[in-house]
PDB file of C-alpha atoms in Angstrom:
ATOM      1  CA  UNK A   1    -208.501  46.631 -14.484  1.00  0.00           C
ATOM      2  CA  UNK A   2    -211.448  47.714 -15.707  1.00  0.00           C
ATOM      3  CA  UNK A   3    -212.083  49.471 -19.137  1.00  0.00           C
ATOM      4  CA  UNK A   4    -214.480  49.663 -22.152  1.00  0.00           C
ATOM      5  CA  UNK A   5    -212.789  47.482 -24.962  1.00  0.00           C
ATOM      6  CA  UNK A   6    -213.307  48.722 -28.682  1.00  0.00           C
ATOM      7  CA  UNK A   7    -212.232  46.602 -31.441  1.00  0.00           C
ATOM      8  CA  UNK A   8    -210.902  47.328 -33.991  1.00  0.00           C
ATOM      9  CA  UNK A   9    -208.607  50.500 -32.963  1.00  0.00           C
ATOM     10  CA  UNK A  10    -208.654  51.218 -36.777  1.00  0.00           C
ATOM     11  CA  UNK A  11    -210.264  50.378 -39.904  1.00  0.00           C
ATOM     12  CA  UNK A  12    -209.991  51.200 -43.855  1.00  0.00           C
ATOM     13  CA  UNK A  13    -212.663  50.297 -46.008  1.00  0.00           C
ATOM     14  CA  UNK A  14    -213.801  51.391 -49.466  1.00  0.00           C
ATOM     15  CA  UNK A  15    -216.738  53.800 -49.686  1.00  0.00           C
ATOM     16  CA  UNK A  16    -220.331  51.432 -50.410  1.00  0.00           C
ATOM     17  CA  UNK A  17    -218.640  48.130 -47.744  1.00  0.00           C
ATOM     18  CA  UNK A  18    -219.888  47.307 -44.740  1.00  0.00           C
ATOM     19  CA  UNK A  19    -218.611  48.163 -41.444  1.00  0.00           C
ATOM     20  CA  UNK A  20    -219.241  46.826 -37.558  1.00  0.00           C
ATOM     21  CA  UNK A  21    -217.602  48.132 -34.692  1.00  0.00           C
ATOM     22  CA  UNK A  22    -217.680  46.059 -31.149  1.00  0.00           C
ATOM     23  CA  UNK A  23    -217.630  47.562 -28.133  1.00  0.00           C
ATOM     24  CA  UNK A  24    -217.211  45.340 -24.682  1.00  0.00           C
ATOM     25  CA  UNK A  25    -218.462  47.562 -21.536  1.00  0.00           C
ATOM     26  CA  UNK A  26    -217.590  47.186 -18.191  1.00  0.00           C
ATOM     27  CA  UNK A  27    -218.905  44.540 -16.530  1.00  0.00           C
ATOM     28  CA  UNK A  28    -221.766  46.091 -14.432  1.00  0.00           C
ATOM     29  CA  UNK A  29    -222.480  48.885 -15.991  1.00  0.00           C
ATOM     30  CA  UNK A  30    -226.004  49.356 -17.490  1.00  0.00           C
ATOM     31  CA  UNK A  31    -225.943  51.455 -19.963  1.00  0.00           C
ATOM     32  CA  UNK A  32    -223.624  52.239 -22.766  1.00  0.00           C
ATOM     33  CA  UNK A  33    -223.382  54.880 -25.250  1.00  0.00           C
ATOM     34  CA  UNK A  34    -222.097  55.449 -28.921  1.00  0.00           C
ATOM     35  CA  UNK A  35    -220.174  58.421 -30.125  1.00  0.00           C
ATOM     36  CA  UNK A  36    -218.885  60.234 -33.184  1.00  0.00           C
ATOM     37  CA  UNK A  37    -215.696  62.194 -32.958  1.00  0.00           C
ATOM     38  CA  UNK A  38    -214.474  64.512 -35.535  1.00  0.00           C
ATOM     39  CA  UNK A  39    -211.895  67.666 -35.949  1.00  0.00           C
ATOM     40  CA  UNK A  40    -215.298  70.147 -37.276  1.00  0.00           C
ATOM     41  CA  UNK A  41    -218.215  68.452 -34.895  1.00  0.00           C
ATOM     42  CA  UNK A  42    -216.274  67.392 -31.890  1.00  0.00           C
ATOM     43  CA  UNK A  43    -218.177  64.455 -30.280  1.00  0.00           C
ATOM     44  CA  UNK A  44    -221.244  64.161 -31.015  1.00  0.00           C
ATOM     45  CA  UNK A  45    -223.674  61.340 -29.339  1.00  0.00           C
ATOM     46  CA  UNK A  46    -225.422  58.670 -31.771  1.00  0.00           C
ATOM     47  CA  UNK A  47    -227.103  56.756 -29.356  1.00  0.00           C
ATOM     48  CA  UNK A  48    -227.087  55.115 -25.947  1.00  0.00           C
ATOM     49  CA  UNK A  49    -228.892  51.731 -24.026  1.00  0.00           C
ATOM     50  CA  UNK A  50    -229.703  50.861 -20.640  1.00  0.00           C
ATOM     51  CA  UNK A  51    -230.113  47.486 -19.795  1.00  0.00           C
ATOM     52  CA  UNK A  52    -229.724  46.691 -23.287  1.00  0.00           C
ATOM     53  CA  UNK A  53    -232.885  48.331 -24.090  1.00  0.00           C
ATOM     54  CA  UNK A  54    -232.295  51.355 -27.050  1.00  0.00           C
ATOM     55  CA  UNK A  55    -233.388  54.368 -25.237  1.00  0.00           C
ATOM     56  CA  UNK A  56    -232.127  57.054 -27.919  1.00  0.00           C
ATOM     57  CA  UNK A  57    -230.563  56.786 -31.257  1.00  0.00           C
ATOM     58  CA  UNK A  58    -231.973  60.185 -32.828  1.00  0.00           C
ATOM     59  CA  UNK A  59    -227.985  61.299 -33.354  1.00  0.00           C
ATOM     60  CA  UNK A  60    -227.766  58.638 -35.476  1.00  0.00           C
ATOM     61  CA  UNK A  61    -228.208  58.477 -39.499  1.00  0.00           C
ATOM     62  CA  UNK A  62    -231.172  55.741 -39.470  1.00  0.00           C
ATOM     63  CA  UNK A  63    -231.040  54.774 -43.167  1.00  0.00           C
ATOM     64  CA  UNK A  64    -227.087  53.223 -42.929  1.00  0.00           C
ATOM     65  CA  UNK A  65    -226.373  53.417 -39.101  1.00  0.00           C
ATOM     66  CA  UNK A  66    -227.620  50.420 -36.489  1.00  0.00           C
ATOM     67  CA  UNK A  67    -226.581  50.226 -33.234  1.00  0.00           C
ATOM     68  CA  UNK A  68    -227.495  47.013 -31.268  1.00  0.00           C
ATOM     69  CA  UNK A  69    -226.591  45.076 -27.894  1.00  0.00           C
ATOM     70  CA  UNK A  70    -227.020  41.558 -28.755  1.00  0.00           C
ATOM     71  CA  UNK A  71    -226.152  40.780 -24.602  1.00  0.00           C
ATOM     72  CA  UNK A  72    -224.939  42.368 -21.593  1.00  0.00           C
ATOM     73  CA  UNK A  73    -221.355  41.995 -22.786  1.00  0.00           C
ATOM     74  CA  UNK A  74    -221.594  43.260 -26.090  1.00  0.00           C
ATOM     75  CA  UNK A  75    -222.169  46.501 -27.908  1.00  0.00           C
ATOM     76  CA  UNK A  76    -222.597  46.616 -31.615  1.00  0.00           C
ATOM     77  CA  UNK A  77    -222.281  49.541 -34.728  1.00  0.00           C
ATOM     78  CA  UNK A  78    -222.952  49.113 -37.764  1.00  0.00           C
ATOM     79  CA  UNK A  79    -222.105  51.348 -41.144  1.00  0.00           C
ATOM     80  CA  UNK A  80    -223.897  49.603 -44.494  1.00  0.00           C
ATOM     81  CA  UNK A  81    -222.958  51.263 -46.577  1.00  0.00           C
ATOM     82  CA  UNK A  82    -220.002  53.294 -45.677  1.00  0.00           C
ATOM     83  CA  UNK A  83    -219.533  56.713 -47.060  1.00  0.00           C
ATOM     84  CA  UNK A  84    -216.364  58.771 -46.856  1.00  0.00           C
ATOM     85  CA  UNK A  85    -218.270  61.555 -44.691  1.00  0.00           C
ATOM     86  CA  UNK A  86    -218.466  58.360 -42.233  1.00  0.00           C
ATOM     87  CA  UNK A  87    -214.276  58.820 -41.571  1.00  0.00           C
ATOM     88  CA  UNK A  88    -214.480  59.489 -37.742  1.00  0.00           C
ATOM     89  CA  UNK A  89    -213.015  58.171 -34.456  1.00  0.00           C
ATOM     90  CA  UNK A  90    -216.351  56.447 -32.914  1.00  0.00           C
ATOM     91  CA  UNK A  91    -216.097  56.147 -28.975  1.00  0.00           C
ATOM     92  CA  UNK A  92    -218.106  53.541 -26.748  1.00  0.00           C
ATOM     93  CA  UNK A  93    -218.765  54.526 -23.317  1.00  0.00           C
ATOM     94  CA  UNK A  94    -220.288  52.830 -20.503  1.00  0.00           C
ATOM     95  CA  UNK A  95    -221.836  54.326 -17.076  1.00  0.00           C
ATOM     96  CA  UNK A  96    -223.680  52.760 -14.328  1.00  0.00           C
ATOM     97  CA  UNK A  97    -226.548  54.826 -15.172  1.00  0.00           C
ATOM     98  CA  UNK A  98    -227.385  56.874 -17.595  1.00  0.00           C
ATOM     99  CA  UNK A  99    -227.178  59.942 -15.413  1.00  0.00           C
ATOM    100  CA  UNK A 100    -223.431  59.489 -14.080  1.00  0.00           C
ATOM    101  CA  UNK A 101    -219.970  59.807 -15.879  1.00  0.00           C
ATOM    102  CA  UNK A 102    -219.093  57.457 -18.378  1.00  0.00           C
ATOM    103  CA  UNK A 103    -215.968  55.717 -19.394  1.00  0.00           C
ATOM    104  CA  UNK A 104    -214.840  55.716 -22.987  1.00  0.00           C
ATOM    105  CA  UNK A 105    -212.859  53.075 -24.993  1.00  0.00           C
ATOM    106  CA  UNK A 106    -209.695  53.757 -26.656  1.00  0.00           C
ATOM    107  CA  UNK A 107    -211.601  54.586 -29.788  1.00  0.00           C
ATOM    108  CA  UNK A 108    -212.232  53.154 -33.798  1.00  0.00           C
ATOM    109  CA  UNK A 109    -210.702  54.962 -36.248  1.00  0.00           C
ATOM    110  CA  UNK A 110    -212.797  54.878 -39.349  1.00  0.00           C
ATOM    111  CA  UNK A 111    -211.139  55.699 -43.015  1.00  0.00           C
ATOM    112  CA  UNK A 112    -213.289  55.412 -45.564  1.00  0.00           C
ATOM    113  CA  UNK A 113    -211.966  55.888 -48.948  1.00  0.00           C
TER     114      UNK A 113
ATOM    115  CA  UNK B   1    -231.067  76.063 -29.612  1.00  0.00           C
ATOM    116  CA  UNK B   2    -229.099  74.214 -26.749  1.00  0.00           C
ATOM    117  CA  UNK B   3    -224.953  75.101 -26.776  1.00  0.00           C
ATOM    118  CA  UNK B   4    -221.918  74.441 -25.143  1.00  0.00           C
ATOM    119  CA  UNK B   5    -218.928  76.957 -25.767  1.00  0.00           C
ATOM    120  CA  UNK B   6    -215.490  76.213 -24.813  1.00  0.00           C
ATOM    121  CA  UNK B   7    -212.854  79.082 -24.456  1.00  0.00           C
ATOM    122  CA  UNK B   8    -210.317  79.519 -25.111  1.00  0.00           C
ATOM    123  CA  UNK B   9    -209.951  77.493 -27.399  1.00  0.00           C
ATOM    124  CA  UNK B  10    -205.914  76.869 -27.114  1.00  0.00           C
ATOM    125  CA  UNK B  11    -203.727  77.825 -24.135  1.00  0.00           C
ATOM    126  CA  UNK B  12    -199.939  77.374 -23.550  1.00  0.00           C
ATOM    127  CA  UNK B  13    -199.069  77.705 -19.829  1.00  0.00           C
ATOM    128  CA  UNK B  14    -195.669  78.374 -18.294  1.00  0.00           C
ATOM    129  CA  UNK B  15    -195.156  75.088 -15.805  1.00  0.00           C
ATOM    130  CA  UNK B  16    -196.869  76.935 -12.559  1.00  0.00           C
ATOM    131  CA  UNK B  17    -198.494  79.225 -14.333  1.00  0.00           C
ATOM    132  CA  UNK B  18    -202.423  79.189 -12.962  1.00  0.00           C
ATOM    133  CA  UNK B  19    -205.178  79.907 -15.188  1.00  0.00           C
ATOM    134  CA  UNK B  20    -208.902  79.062 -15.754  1.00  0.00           C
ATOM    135  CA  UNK B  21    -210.835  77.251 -18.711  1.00  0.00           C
ATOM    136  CA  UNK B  22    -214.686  78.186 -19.259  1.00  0.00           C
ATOM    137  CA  UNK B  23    -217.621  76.249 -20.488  1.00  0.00           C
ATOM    138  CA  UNK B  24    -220.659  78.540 -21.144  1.00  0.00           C
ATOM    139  CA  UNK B  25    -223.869  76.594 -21.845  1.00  0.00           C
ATOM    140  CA  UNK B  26    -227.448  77.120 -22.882  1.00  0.00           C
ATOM    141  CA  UNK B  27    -229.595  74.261 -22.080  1.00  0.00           C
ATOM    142  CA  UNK B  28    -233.309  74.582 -20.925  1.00  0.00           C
ATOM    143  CA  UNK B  29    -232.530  72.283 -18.295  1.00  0.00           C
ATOM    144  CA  UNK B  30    -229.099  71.433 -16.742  1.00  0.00           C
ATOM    145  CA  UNK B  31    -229.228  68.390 -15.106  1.00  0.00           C
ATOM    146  CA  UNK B  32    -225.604  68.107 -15.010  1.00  0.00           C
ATOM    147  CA  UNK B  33    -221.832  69.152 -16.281  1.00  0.00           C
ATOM    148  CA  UNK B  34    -219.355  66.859 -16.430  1.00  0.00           C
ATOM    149  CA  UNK B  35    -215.358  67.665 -17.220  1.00  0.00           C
ATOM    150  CA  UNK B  36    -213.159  65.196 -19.032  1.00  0.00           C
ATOM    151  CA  UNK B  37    -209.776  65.155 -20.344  1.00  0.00           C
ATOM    152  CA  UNK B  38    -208.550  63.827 -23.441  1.00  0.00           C
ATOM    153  CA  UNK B  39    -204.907  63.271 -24.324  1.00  0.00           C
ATOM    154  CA  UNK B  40    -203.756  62.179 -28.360  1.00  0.00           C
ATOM    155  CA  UNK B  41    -205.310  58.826 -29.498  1.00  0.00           C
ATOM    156  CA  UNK B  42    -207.418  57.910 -26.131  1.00  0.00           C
ATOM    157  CA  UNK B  43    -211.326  58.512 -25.359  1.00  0.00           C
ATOM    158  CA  UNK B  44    -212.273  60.819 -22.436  1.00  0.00           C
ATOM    159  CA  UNK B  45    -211.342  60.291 -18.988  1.00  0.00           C
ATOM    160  CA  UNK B  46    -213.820  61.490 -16.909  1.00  0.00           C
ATOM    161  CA  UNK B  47    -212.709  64.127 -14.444  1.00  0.00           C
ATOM    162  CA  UNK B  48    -215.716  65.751 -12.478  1.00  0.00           C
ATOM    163  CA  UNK B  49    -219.429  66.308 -12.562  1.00  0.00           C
ATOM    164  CA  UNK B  50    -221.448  69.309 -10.541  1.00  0.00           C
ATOM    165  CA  UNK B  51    -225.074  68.934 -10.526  1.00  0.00           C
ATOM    166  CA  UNK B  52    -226.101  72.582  -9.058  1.00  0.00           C
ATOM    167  CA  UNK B  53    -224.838  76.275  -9.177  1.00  0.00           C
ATOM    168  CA  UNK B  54    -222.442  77.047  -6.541  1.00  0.00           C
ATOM    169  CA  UNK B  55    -220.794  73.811  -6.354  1.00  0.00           C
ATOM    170  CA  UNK B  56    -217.125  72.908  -6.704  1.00  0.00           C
ATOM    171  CA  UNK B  57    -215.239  69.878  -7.001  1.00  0.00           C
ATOM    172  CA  UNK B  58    -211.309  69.298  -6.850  1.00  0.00           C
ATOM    173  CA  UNK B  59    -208.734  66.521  -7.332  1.00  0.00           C
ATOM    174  CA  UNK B  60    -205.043  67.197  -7.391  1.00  0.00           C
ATOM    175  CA  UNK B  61    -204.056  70.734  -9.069  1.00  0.00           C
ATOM    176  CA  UNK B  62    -207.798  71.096 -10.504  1.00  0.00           C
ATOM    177  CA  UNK B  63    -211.240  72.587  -9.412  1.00  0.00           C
ATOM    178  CA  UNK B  64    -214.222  72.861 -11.518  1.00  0.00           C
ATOM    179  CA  UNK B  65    -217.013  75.255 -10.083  1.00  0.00           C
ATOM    180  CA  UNK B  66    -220.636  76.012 -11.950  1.00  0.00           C
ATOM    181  CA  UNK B  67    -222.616  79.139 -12.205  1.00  0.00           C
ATOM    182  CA  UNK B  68    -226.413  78.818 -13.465  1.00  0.00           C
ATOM    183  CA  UNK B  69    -224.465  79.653 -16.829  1.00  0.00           C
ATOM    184  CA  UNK B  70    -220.844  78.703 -16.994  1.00  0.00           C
ATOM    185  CA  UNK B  71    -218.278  75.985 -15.484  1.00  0.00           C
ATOM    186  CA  UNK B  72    -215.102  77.092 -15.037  1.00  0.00           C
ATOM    187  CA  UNK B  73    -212.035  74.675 -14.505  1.00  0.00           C
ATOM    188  CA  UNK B  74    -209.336  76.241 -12.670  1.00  0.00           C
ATOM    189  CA  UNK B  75    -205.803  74.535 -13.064  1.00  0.00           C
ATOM    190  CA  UNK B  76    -203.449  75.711  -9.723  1.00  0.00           C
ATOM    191  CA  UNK B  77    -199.434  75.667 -10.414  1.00  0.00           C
ATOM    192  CA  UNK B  78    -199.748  73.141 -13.537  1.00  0.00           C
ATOM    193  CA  UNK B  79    -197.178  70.252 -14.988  1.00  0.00           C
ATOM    194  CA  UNK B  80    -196.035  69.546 -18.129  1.00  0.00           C
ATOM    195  CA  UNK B  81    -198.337  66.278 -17.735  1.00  0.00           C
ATOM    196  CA  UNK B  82    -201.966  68.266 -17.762  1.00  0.00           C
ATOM    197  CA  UNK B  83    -200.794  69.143 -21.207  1.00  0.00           C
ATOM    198  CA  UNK B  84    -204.388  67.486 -22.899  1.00  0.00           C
ATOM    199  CA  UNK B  85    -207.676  68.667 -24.396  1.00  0.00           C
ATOM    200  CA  UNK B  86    -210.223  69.440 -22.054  1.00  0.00           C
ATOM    201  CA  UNK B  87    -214.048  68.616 -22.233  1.00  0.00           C
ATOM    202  CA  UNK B  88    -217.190  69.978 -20.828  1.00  0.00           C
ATOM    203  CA  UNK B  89    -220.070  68.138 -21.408  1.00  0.00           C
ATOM    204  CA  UNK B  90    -223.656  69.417 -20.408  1.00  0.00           C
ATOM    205  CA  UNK B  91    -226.748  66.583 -19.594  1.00  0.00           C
ATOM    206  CA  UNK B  92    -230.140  67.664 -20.046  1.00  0.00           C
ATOM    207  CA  UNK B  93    -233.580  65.945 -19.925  1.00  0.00           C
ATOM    208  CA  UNK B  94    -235.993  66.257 -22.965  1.00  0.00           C
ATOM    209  CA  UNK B  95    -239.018  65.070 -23.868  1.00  0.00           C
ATOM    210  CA  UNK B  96    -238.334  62.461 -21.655  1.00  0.00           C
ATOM    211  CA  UNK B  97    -234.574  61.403 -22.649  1.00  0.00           C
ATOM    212  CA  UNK B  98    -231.468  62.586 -21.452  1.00  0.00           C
ATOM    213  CA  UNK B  99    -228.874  64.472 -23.986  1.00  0.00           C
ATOM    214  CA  UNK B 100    -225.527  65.007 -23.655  1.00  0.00           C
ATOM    215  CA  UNK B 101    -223.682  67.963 -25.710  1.00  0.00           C
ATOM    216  CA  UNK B 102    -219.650  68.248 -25.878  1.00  0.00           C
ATOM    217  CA  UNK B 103    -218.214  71.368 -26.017  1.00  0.00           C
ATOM    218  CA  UNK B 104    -215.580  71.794 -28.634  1.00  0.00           C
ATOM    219  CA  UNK B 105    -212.451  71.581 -25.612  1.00  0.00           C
ATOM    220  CA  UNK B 106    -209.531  73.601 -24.738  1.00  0.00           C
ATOM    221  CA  UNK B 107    -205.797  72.530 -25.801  1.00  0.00           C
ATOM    222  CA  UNK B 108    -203.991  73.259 -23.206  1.00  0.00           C
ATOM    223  CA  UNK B 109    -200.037  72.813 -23.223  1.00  0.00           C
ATOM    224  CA  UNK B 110    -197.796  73.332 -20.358  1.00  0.00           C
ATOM    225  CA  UNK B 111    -194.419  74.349 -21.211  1.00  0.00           C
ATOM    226  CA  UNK B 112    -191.733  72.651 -18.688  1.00  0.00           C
TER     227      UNK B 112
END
């Protein structure tokens, strides 16, 4: 069965802590993307790689947000530091290209208070 | 500016009750639409994608056709169990990179 894994589902931090979100894609896919979802934006796209490579990140806040893929396997965001305008579902997606449909992950739910 | 509008932006349907969702988009240029549903607490699923005006796609009760400025998705005799939020997404190429904007979705509840 396969699916984009997100871990964690949910997390609660205090505004000012650091935060990392992992994202597994499927196995075979090339690229993976990053998104924001909230009730007033809807979901909005931070940044995506192909072949691990960064090809656009310029939805993403640069001075707190990083968004790295350490290997094939593994997707990585990171929040440092956390603000409470950061409280958001953030999806991972995967596609075989970067011009076909992706497949999201369940989802992070990110409180922070 | 580049926009995706979803309308309406709630619908309750009767259980066979047809109607249509629209996603109206201004992009400079459309290199593809893609539908996706989303029920409570799960990402996307990906539905369809059209690449060029005058194409349609269907699977099961739905059908998603594109204009060179709208994509409507038509639901046929629906079930309680298309209750979800629907998403259109539109892909574009600039300066080089692709972009992907969300629409805002439709709610859309079937009453059994």
């Amino acid at each position: 069965d396969a699916r984009v894994t997100q871990t964690p589902r949910d997390k609660v931090t205090e505004m000012g802590q650091e935060v990392t979100m992992r994202c597994q894609p499927i196995l075979g896919h090339n690229t993976v993307f990053w998104y924001r979802q909230t009730m007033m934006q809807g979901l909005e796209l931070l940044a995506y790689f192909r072949n691990r490579a960064p090809l656009d990140d310029s939805g993403m806040p640069k001075d707190r947000f990083s968004a790295e893929m350490p290997d094939a396997t593994l997707a990585t965001l990171k929040i440092q530091p956390s603000e409470p305008r950061d409280s958001a579902v953030y999806f991972c997606a995967s596609g075989l290209e970067v011009d076909t449909e992706a497949f999201f992950g369940q989802g992070t739910r990110l409180t922070v208070v | 500016e580049d926009q995706v509008t979803q309308s309406p932006e709630a619908l309750r349907l009767q259980e066979g009750e047809s109607s249509s969702l629209n996603c109206s988009y201004t992009v400079s240029g459309l290199r593809g639409l893609f539908w996706y549903r989303q029920d409570p607490g799960k990402g996307p699923e990906f539905l369809f994608t059209l690449y060029s005006a005058g194409e349609e796609k269907e699977k099961e009760r739905l059908k998603a056709t594109l204009t060179k400025k709208e994509s409507f998705l038509h639901i046929t005799a629906p079930k309680p169990e298309d209750s979800a939020t629907y998403l259109c997404a539109v892909q574009e190429v600039a300066s080089g990179t692709y972009k992907y904007i969300f629409g805002t979705g439709t709610r859309l509840k079937v009453l059994a």
